[in-house]
PDB file of C-alpha atoms in Angstrom:
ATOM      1  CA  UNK A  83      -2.872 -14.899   3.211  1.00 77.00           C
ATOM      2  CA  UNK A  84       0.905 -14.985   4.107  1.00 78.00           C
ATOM      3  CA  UNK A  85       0.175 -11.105   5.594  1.00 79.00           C
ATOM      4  CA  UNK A  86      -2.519 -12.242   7.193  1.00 81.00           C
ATOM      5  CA  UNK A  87      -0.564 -14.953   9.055  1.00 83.00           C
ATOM      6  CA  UNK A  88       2.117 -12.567  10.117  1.00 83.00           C
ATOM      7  CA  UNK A  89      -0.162 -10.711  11.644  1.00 84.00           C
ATOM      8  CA  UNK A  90      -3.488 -12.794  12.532  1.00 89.00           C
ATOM      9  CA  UNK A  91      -4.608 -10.465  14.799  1.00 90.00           C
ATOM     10  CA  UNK A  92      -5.370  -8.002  12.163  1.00 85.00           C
ATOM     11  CA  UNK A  93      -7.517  -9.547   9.468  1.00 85.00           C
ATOM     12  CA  UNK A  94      -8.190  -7.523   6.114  1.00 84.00           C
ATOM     13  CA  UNK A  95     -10.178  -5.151   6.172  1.00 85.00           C
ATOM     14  CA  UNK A  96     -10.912  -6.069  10.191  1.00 88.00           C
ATOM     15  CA  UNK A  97     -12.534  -9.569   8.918  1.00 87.00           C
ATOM     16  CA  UNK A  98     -15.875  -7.702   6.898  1.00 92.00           C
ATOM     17  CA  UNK A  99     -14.715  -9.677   3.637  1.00 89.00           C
ATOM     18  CA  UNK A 100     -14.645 -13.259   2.838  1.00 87.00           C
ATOM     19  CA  UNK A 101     -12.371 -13.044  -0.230  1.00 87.00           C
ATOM     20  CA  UNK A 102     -10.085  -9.699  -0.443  1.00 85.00           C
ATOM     21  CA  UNK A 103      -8.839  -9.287  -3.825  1.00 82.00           C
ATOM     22  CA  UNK A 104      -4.944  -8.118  -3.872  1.00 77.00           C
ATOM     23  CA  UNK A 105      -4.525  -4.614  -5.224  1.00 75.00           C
ATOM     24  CA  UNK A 106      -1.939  -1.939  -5.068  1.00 72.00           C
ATOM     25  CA  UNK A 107      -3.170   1.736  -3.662  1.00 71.00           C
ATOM     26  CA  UNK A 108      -1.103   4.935  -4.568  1.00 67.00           C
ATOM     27  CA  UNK A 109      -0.954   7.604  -2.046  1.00 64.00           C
ATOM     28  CA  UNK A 110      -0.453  11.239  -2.310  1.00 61.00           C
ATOM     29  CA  UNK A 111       0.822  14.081  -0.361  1.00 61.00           C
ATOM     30  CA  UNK A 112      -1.251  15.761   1.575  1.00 62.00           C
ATOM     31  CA  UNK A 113      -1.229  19.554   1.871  1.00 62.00           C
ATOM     32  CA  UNK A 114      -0.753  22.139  -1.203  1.00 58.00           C
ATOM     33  CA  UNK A 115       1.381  20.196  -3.592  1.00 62.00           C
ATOM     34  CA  UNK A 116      -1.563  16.735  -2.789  1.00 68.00           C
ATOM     35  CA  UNK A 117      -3.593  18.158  -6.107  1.00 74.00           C
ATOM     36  CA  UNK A 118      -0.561  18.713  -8.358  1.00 78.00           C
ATOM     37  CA  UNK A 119       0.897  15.538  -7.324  1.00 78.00           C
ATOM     38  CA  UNK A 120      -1.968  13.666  -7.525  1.00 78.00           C
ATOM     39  CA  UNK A 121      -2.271  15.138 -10.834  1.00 82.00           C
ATOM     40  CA  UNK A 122       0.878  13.546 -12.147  1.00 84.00           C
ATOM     41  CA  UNK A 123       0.567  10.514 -10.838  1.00 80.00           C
ATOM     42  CA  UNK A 124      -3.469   9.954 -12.562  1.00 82.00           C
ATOM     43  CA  UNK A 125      -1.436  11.432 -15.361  1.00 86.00           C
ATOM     44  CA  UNK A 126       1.466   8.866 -15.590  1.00 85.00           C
ATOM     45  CA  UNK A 127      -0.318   5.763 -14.901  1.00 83.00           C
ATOM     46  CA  UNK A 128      -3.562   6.554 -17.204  1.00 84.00           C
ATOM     47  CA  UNK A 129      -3.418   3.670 -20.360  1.00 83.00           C
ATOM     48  CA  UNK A 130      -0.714   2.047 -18.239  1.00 84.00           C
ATOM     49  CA  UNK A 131      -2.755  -0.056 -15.829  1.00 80.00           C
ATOM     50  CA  UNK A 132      -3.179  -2.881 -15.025  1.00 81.00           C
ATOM     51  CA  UNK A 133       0.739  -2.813 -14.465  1.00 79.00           C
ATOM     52  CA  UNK A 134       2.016  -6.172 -15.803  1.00 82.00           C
ATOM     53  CA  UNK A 135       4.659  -7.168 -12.414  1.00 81.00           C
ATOM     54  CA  UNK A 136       5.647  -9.957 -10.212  1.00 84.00           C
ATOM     55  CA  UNK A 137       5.077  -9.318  -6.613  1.00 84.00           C
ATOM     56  CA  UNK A 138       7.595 -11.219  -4.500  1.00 88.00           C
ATOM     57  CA  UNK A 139       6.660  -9.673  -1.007  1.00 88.00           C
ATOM     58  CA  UNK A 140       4.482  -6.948   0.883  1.00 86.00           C
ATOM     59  CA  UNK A 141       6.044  -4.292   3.377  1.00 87.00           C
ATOM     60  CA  UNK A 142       4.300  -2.167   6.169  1.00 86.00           C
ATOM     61  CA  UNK A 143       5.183   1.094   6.474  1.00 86.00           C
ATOM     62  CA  UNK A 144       3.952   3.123   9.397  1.00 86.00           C
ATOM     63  CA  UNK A 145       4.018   6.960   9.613  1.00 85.00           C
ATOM     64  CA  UNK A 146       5.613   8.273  12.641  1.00 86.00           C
ATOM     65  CA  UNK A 147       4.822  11.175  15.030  1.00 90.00           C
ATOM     66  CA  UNK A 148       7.117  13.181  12.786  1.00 89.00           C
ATOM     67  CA  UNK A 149       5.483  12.777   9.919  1.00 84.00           C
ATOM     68  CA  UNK A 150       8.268  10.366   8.211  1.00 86.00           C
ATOM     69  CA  UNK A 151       7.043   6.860   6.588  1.00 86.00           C
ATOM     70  CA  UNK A 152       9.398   3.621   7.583  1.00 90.00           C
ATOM     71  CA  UNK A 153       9.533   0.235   6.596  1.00 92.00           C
ATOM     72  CA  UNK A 154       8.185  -1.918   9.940  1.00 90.00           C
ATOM     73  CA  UNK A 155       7.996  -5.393   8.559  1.00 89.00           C
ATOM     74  CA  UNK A 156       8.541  -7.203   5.131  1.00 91.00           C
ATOM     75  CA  UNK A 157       6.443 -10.269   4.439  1.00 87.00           C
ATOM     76  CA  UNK A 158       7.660 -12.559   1.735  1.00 89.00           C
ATOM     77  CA  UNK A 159       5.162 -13.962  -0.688  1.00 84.00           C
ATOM     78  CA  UNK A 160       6.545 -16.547  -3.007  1.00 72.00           C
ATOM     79  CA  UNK A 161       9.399 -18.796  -2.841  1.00 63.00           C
TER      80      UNK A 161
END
């Protein structure tokens, strides 16, 4: 919710939901090393999920015309 009202003109999932359940998704490369990597990583966190963690805040991160992810915003969750 506290995403939602930093930025209430984009609604999860563009509003098609009435309850979105909080969830973390991993992302790969892309390109020739996407499989290997994506290999490791299916590999690393097999048996170890759900991850047992305290989330204290959520961060956009935008890709950029060079191909290089930033952090745009931080939204804090709890107090």
């Amino acid at each position: 919710r506290r995403v939602w009202q930093a930025f209430p003109d984009h609604p999860p999932y563009e509003g098609a939901f009435d309850e979105v359940v909080p969830h973390l998704t991993v992302a790969v490369a892309q390109g020739q090393v996407r499989s290997r990597l994506r290999e490791r990583v299916e590999r690393e966190l097999e048996g170890a999920l759900p991850l047992p963690c305290v989330v204290d805040s959520v961060s956009l991160w935008t890709c950029g015309t060079d191909e290089r992810w930033r952090r745009r915003h931080v939204v804090p969750l709890a107090s």
